[in-house]
Structures are given as C-alpha cells and as structure tokens.
DNA sequence: AAATTATTAAACTAGATGGTTGACCATGGA
DNA sequence: TCCATGGTCAACCATCTAGTTTAATAATTT
C-alpha cells in the first residue's frame, strides 16, 4: 500500500501510487465535470466553480485535488488563477484500463459465441475454464 | 450530486453516478491488483485476499466494493464464493477517458511543436488561445 | 456429531473527504 | 487611498474509508 518516492516529486503527491490519486480524483462527478470544462480551454477558479451549488472554498478544494493528482496545472496571473488540463495522468489511467480492453472484448466475443451456440443446438453448457496463473504488477 | 434510480437496480448502487463508484473502486491499489488477478481467471475470496497483508475480512470488503461497482460478479458454489471480472464498467470508464484522448494527443502535438519551434528560432512565446465554449455532460 | 474451512457480519477506531463559515491576503479599479 | 474581487486558509462538522477483532453462518471433512 506504499510506494517509494520518485525523481518526479514536482508538487504532486508521493507515498501513493499515482494511479490511486488519479482514479480517486476522477471518482467525483464535480471534478470530472471540471475536467470536461477544461477541455474547452483555460478556466479561472471561479469559472470552474460557477456551475456548482457549493461554496467557492469547496470548489477550490476540488481543484486542489485535481491539481495534486497532476490532472491540471495552475498559472497565477495577477490575482486570478488560471487552470489547464494536464492530460498526462489521464493517459496513464487509460493505459491502465487498456490492459483490460482485449479482455472484455474477448469476454463479449465469448458471450456472443455462447449465445449463438445456445441458440443453435442448446447442447453444451460448458463452464469455460480460466486461463493459467502468472505474475502481476498492481 | 444525486442520481435518480434506474431500471438497472440489480444489487449495484443507486443514487450515485455509476462512474463515481467505478472510479472510486479503481482508486485503490489493492482493488486494482485484485482485478488484475481476475483477468487470469475466476478466483475465490481467499485466493484474492492471499497476496495482501490484511485480514480476510478487510479483503472481503474490498471485494464487496468491486462487486457493488459492478466490476466483478460473484457465484457461490458450496461454501466458496467465486469471483469473475465483469468488464462492462471498465469499458464505460475507458469510454469516459476516451473523450480526452484526442485532446492529449493534440496537446502533446502542440507541445512537440512548441519545443521544436523554441529549438529552432526562440522567437514566439505564444499563449495558445483555448477553443470556444460549449455545453457539457459530466 | 464434531471439527474445520470459507466467508460475511458487527462493532469499533483512526484518518480522509466533502462540505460549511469566517478571516485573511493580494490585486486591481475608483 | 479605499474598496471590491479572486482565492486561499483554518477551524469545524458529518460522513465515509480502510483497517482491526471477535462473533456468527454455512458447508465440508472426519
């Protein structure tokens, strides 16, 4: 449940697997909404906060969560803070998910296959034995 | 922050955006590890728990989180519970992330472009104006 | 029938989350 | 210089989280 620090300690959480913080940040509709908003261009904190029925301070916290997950970057110009999407971590989250993509397409294929089989002859109710065991990494 | 119930109330969380629960479930290295493990085939609760330095009860809770996020399914055979990957929600998480894919490739392109530019003439430090505004959906 | 195994349940704890409010601190405009 | 604006910070609160330990339940084994 720990993770040694890396050379990459640029204001961005340590001690935790980066995927922990990224996925956690994504686990909130408000924050996802903010990210979506940021795809359309840079936004100030108040602009990001505006759509939500919560105090500015609360929104500010959400933004900080996104920031420390590395999902956004902030640039202070005068008294206003401008936020930008920082897509790298999203890419890494997607990479993680990509691992499963083949798997679920396979599953859907298998399902489709089984259905077709059932549809055709209604003969074998096979139990689909799982693949073998192997090492893992997270 | 609420979500009306749907026709789809099959033991799987309501009141929350499904993405909330899915991303939340993914926001923990233990649970991601378990999922990874399940790609290699069905596993019992104890098998899933084995690699981790925590009580079986704790692992059992993690499994329940995965289950109620719809990420796994459970089949009770005798006294042992077998778990299977249920890839649908992973697909939906990936779908959500896919929205950003073009964006970050664009960004990386832009970055690459800027670097090349800087490398070449060191002339323009343009501010890259954002795209226009538009409606959103989470 | 008794003991063992597989798993959940319940009660508890420490710490994180997500929200509030009110004070604070720059910056920018009058 | 004064005041409004943009934002953070600190304290507080309710709820959730992730873990613990000690039962309890249910299905095998002996």
Coordinates of C-alpha atoms (C1' of nucleotides) in Angstrom, one line a residue:
Chain A
X1 CA 0.0 0.0 0.0
X2 CA 3.1 2.2 -0.1
X3 CA 5.2 3.4 -2.9
X4 CA 8.7 4.8 -2.7
X5 CA 9.3 8.4 -3.8
X6 CA 10.5 9.0 -7.3
X7 CA 12.5 11.6 -9.1
X8 CA 9.1 13.0 -10.1
X9 CA 8.2 14.9 -6.9
X10 CA 7.0 18.1 -8.5
X11 CA 4.3 19.2 -6.1
X12 CA 2.4 16.0 -6.9
X13 CA 1.8 13.6 -4.0
X14 CA 4.2 10.9 -3.1
X15 CA 3.9 7.8 -1.0
X16 CA 0.9 6.8 -3.0
X17 CA 0.7 5.0 -6.3
X18 CA -0.1 7.9 -8.7
X19 CA -3.0 5.8 -10.1
X20 CA -4.5 5.9 -6.7
X21 CA -4.7 9.7 -6.7
X22 CA -5.7 9.9 -10.3
X23 CA -8.6 7.5 -10.0
X24 CA -9.6 9.0 -6.8
X25 CA -9.7 12.4 -8.3
X26 CA -11.9 11.0 -11.1
X27 CA -14.2 9.4 -8.6
X28 CA -16.2 12.6 -8.1
X29 CA -18.7 13.9 -10.6
X30 CA -17.9 17.5 -9.7
X31 CA -14.3 17.0 -10.5
X32 CA -15.0 15.1 -13.7
X33 CA -17.2 18.0 -14.7
X34 CA -14.5 20.4 -14.1
X35 CA -12.1 18.5 -16.3
X36 CA -14.6 18.3 -19.0
X37 CA -14.9 22.0 -18.7
X38 CA -11.2 22.5 -19.0
X39 CA -11.1 20.6 -22.3
X40 CA -12.7 23.7 -23.8
X41 CA -9.9 26.0 -22.7
X42 CA -8.3 27.5 -19.6
X43 CA -10.6 28.5 -16.8
X44 CA -10.2 30.5 -13.6
X45 CA -11.1 29.0 -10.3
X46 CA -14.3 31.0 -10.1
X47 CA -15.3 29.9 -13.6
X48 CA -14.7 26.3 -12.7
X49 CA -16.7 26.7 -9.5
X50 CA -19.6 28.6 -11.0
X51 CA -21.8 25.7 -12.2
X52 CA -21.9 24.0 -8.8
X53 CA -24.1 24.6 -5.9
X54 CA -21.3 24.9 -3.3
X55 CA -19.1 27.5 -1.8
X56 CA -16.1 28.7 -3.7
X57 CA -13.9 27.3 -0.9
X58 CA -15.3 23.8 -1.6
X59 CA -14.7 24.1 -5.3
X60 CA -11.3 25.4 -4.6
X61 CA -10.6 22.2 -2.7
X62 CA -11.8 20.1 -5.6
X63 CA -9.5 22.0 -7.8
X64 CA -6.6 21.3 -5.5
X65 CA -7.4 17.6 -5.6
X66 CA -7.2 17.7 -9.4
X67 CA -4.0 19.6 -9.2
X68 CA -2.3 17.3 -6.8
X69 CA -3.3 14.4 -8.9
X70 CA -1.4 16.1 -11.6
X71 CA -4.6 16.4 -13.7
X72 CA -4.5 20.1 -14.0
X73 CA -1.9 22.8 -13.8
X74 CA -2.4 26.3 -12.4
X75 CA -0.9 29.6 -13.5
X76 CA -1.4 32.6 -11.3
X77 CA -1.8 35.8 -13.4
X78 CA -2.4 38.7 -11.1
X79 CA -5.0 37.8 -8.6
X80 CA -6.7 35.2 -10.7
X81 CA -5.6 31.6 -11.0
X82 CA -5.9 30.0 -14.4
X83 CA -6.2 26.3 -14.7
X84 CA -5.3 24.0 -17.6
X85 CA -5.8 20.4 -18.3
X86 CA -2.7 18.3 -17.8
X87 CA -3.5 15.3 -19.8
X88 CA -0.6 13.0 -18.9
X89 CA -2.2 11.3 -15.9
X90 CA -5.4 10.8 -17.8
X91 CA -3.3 9.0 -20.4
X92 CA -1.8 6.8 -17.7
X93 CA -5.2 5.9 -16.3
X94 CA -6.3 5.0 -19.8
X95 CA -3.2 2.9 -20.2
X96 CA -4.1 1.0 -17.1
X97 CA -7.6 0.4 -18.4
X98 CA -6.2 -0.6 -21.8
X99 CA -4.9 -3.7 -20.2
X100 CA -8.4 -4.9 -19.9
X101 CA -9.7 -3.9 -23.2
X102 CA -8.7 -7.1 -25.0
X103 CA -10.1 -9.0 -22.1
X104 CA -13.5 -7.6 -22.2
X105 CA -13.7 -7.7 -26.0
X106 CA -12.8 -11.4 -25.6
X107 CA -15.5 -11.8 -23.0
X108 CA -18.0 -10.2 -25.2
X109 CA -16.9 -12.5 -28.0
X110 CA -17.2 -15.5 -25.7
X111 CA -20.6 -14.4 -24.6
X112 CA -21.7 -13.8 -28.2
X113 CA -20.3 -17.2 -29.1
X114 CA -22.1 -18.9 -26.2
X115 CA -25.4 -17.3 -27.1
X116 CA -25.1 -18.3 -30.7
X117 CA -24.2 -21.9 -29.5
X118 CA -27.2 -21.9 -27.2
X119 CA -29.3 -20.5 -29.9
X120 CA -28.2 -23.2 -32.4
X121 CA -28.2 -26.5 -30.6
X122 CA -28.8 -26.0 -26.9
X123 CA -26.4 -28.9 -26.3
X124 CA -23.2 -27.9 -24.3
X125 CA -23.5 -25.8 -21.1
X126 CA -19.7 -25.7 -20.8
X127 CA -18.1 -23.9 -17.8
X128 CA -15.3 -22.0 -19.6
X129 CA -12.2 -22.9 -17.6
X130 CA -10.0 -19.9 -16.8
X131 CA -6.5 -19.4 -18.1
X132 CA -3.4 -20.3 -16.0
X133 CA -1.8 -18.3 -13.3
X134 CA 1.0 -15.8 -13.7
X135 CA 2.9 -12.9 -12.1
X136 CA 1.2 -9.5 -11.7
X137 CA 2.1 -5.8 -11.2
X138 CA -0.7 -3.8 -9.5
Chain B
X1 CA -24.7 15.2 -6.8
X2 CA -27.7 12.8 -6.9
X3 CA -29.0 10.5 -9.5
X4 CA -32.5 9.1 -9.9
X5 CA -32.9 5.3 -9.7
X6 CA -33.0 3.4 -12.9
X7 CA -34.4 0.1 -14.3
X8 CA -31.0 -1.2 -13.7
X9 CA -31.0 -1.8 -9.9
X10 CA -29.5 -5.2 -9.8
X11 CA -27.7 -5.1 -6.5
X12 CA -25.5 -2.3 -7.8
X13 CA -25.6 1.1 -6.1
X14 CA -28.0 3.7 -6.9
X15 CA -28.3 7.4 -6.1
X16 CA -24.7 7.8 -7.4
X17 CA -23.3 8.3 -10.9
X18 CA -22.0 4.8 -11.8
X19 CA -18.7 6.4 -12.8
X20 CA -18.3 7.7 -9.3
X21 CA -18.4 4.2 -7.9
X22 CA -16.3 2.7 -10.6
X23 CA -13.6 5.2 -10.4
X24 CA -13.7 5.1 -6.7
X25 CA -13.3 1.4 -6.8
X26 CA -10.3 1.8 -9.1
X27 CA -8.7 4.3 -6.8
X28 CA -7.2 1.7 -4.6
X29 CA -4.1 -0.3 -5.5
X30 CA -5.4 -3.4 -3.6
X31 CA -8.6 -3.5 -5.6
X32 CA -6.8 -2.8 -8.9
X33 CA -4.5 -5.7 -8.0
X34 CA -7.5 -7.9 -7.4
X35 CA -8.9 -7.0 -10.8
X36 CA -5.6 -7.8 -12.5
X37 CA -5.6 -11.1 -10.8
X38 CA -9.1 -11.8 -12.0
X39 CA -8.1 -11.3 -15.6
X40 CA -6.3 -14.7 -15.3
X41 CA -9.4 -16.5 -14.3
X42 CA -12.0 -16.9 -11.6
X43 CA -10.8 -16.6 -8.1
X44 CA -12.2 -17.4 -4.6
X45 CA -12.3 -14.7 -2.0
X46 CA -9.4 -16.3 -0.1
X47 CA -7.4 -16.5 -3.3
X48 CA -8.0 -12.9 -4.0
X49 CA -7.1 -12.0 -0.4
X50 CA -4.0 -14.1 -0.1
X51 CA -1.4 -11.7 -1.6
X52 CA -2.3 -8.9 0.8
X53 CA -1.1 -8.2 4.3
X54 CA -4.6 -7.6 5.7
X55 CA -7.3 -9.6 7.4
X56 CA -9.6 -11.7 5.3
X57 CA -12.5 -9.5 6.4
X58 CA -10.7 -6.4 5.1
X59 CA -10.1 -8.1 1.7
X60 CA -13.7 -9.2 1.7
X61 CA -14.8 -5.6 2.0
X62 CA -12.6 -4.6 -0.9
X63 CA -14.3 -7.4 -2.9
X64 CA -17.6 -6.1 -2.0
X65 CA -16.7 -2.6 -3.2
X66 CA -15.7 -4.1 -6.5
X67 CA -18.9 -6.0 -6.7
X68 CA -21.1 -3.1 -5.9
X69 CA -19.3 -1.1 -8.5
X70 CA -20.3 -3.8 -10.9
X71 CA -16.7 -4.6 -11.7
X72 CA -16.9 -8.2 -10.6
X73 CA -19.6 -10.8 -10.3
X74 CA -19.8 -13.5 -7.6
X75 CA -21.0 -17.0 -7.8
X76 CA -21.5 -19.0 -4.7
X77 CA -20.7 -22.7 -5.1
X78 CA -21.0 -24.5 -1.9
X79 CA -19.2 -22.6 0.8
X80 CA -16.8 -20.9 -1.5
X81 CA -17.5 -17.7 -3.4
X82 CA -16.0 -17.5 -6.9
X83 CA -15.4 -14.1 -8.4
X84 CA -15.3 -13.1 -12.0
X85 CA -14.3 -9.9 -13.9
X86 CA -17.3 -8.1 -15.1
X87 CA -15.7 -5.9 -17.8
X88 CA -18.6 -3.7 -18.7
X89 CA -18.0 -0.9 -16.2
X90 CA -14.3 -0.8 -17.0
X91 CA -15.4 -0.2 -20.6
X92 CA -17.5 2.7 -19.5
X93 CA -14.7 4.2 -17.5
X94 CA -12.5 3.9 -20.6
X95 CA -15.2 5.4 -22.7
X96 CA -15.2 8.4 -20.4
X97 CA -11.4 8.7 -20.7
X98 CA -11.6 8.3 -24.4
X99 CA -13.2 11.7 -24.6
X100 CA -9.8 13.1 -23.6
X101 CA -7.6 11.0 -25.8
X102 CA -7.8 13.2 -28.8
X103 CA -7.2 16.1 -26.5
X104 CA -4.0 15.0 -25.0
X105 CA -2.6 13.8 -28.3
X106 CA -3.4 17.3 -29.5
X107 CA -1.6 18.7 -26.5
X108 CA 1.4 16.5 -27.0
X109 CA 1.5 17.5 -30.6
X110 CA 1.3 21.2 -29.6
X111 CA 4.0 20.6 -27.0
X112 CA 6.2 18.9 -29.5
X113 CA 5.5 21.7 -31.9
X114 CA 6.4 24.4 -29.4
X115 CA 9.6 22.6 -28.4
X116 CA 10.6 22.3 -32.0
X117 CA 9.8 26.0 -32.5
X118 CA 11.7 27.0 -29.5
X119 CA 14.6 24.8 -30.5
X120 CA 14.6 26.4 -34.0
X121 CA 14.2 30.2 -33.6
X122 CA 13.4 31.0 -30.0
X123 CA 11.2 33.8 -31.4
X124 CA 7.4 33.5 -30.5
X125 CA 6.3 32.7 -26.9
X126 CA 2.6 32.4 -28.0
X127 CA -0.1 31.8 -25.3
X128 CA -2.1 29.2 -27.3
X129 CA -5.7 30.6 -27.0
X130 CA -8.3 28.0 -25.9
X131 CA -11.1 26.7 -28.1
X132 CA -14.6 28.2 -27.8
X133 CA -17.2 27.4 -25.1
X134 CA -19.9 24.7 -25.4
X135 CA -22.4 22.6 -23.4
X136 CA -21.2 19.7 -21.3
X137 CA -22.4 16.4 -19.7
X138 CA -20.4 15.4 -16.6
Chain C
dA1 C1' -21.9 -35.3 15.6
dA2 C1' -17.9 -32.6 15.9
dA3 C1' -14.3 -30.1 13.9
dT4 C1' -12.6 -27.4 10.2
dT5 C1' -13.0 -24.3 6.4
dA6 C1' -14.9 -20.3 3.7
dT7 C1' -16.9 -16.3 4.2
dT8 C1' -19.7 -12.5 6.0
dA9 C1' -21.4 -9.5 9.9
dA10 C1' -21.0 -6.4 13.6
dA11 C1' -18.8 -3.1 16.5
dC12 C1' -15.0 -0.3 16.9
dT13 C1' -11.0 3.1 15.5
dA14 C1' -8.2 6.4 13.1
dG15 C1' -7.9 9.1 9.5
dA16 C1' -9.7 11.0 5.0
dT17 C1' -13.5 13.5 2.4
dG18 C1' -16.6 17.0 1.3
dG19 C1' -18.9 20.4 2.8
dT20 C1' -19.7 24.8 5.7
dT21 C1' -18.3 29.6 7.6
dG22 C1' -15.4 33.5 8.6
dA23 C1' -11.0 35.5 8.5
dC24 C1' -7.3 36.7 5.7
dC25 C1' -4.3 38.4 1.7
dA26 C1' -3.2 40.0 -2.7
dT27 C1' -4.5 42.6 -6.8
dG28 C1' -7.0 45.8 -9.5
dG29 C1' -10.0 49.6 -10.2
dA30 C1' -12.4 54.0 -8.5
Chain D
dT1 C1' -6.2 55.5 -0.6
dC2 C1' -10.3 52.7 -0.3
dC3 C1' -13.0 49.1 -1.5
dA4 C1' -14.4 45.3 -4.3
dT5 C1' -12.7 41.0 -6.3
dG6 C1' -10.4 36.3 -6.7
dG7 C1' -8.7 33.0 -3.9
dT8 C1' -6.8 30.5 0.0
dC9 C1' -6.6 29.1 4.8
dA10 C1' -8.2 27.5 9.3
dA11 C1' -11.5 25.5 12.1
dC12 C1' -15.3 22.8 12.4
dC13 C1' -18.7 19.0 11.3
dA14 C1' -20.8 14.8 9.4
dT15 C1' -20.0 11.1 6.8
dC16 C1' -17.1 7.7 4.6
dT17 C1' -13.0 4.7 4.4
dA18 C1' -10.0 1.0 5.4
dG19 C1' -8.5 -1.4 8.6
dT20 C1' -9.0 -4.2 13.1
dT21 C1' -11.0 -8.1 16.2
dT22 C1' -14.4 -11.1 17.6
dA23 C1' -18.5 -13.4 16.5
dA24 C1' -21.8 -15.9 13.5
dT25 C1' -23.3 -18.7 9.5
dA26 C1' -22.9 -22.3 6.4
dA27 C1' -20.9 -26.2 4.0
dT28 C1' -17.4 -29.8 4.0
dT29 C1' -14.5 -33.5 6.4
dT30 C1' -13.6 -36.8 9.6

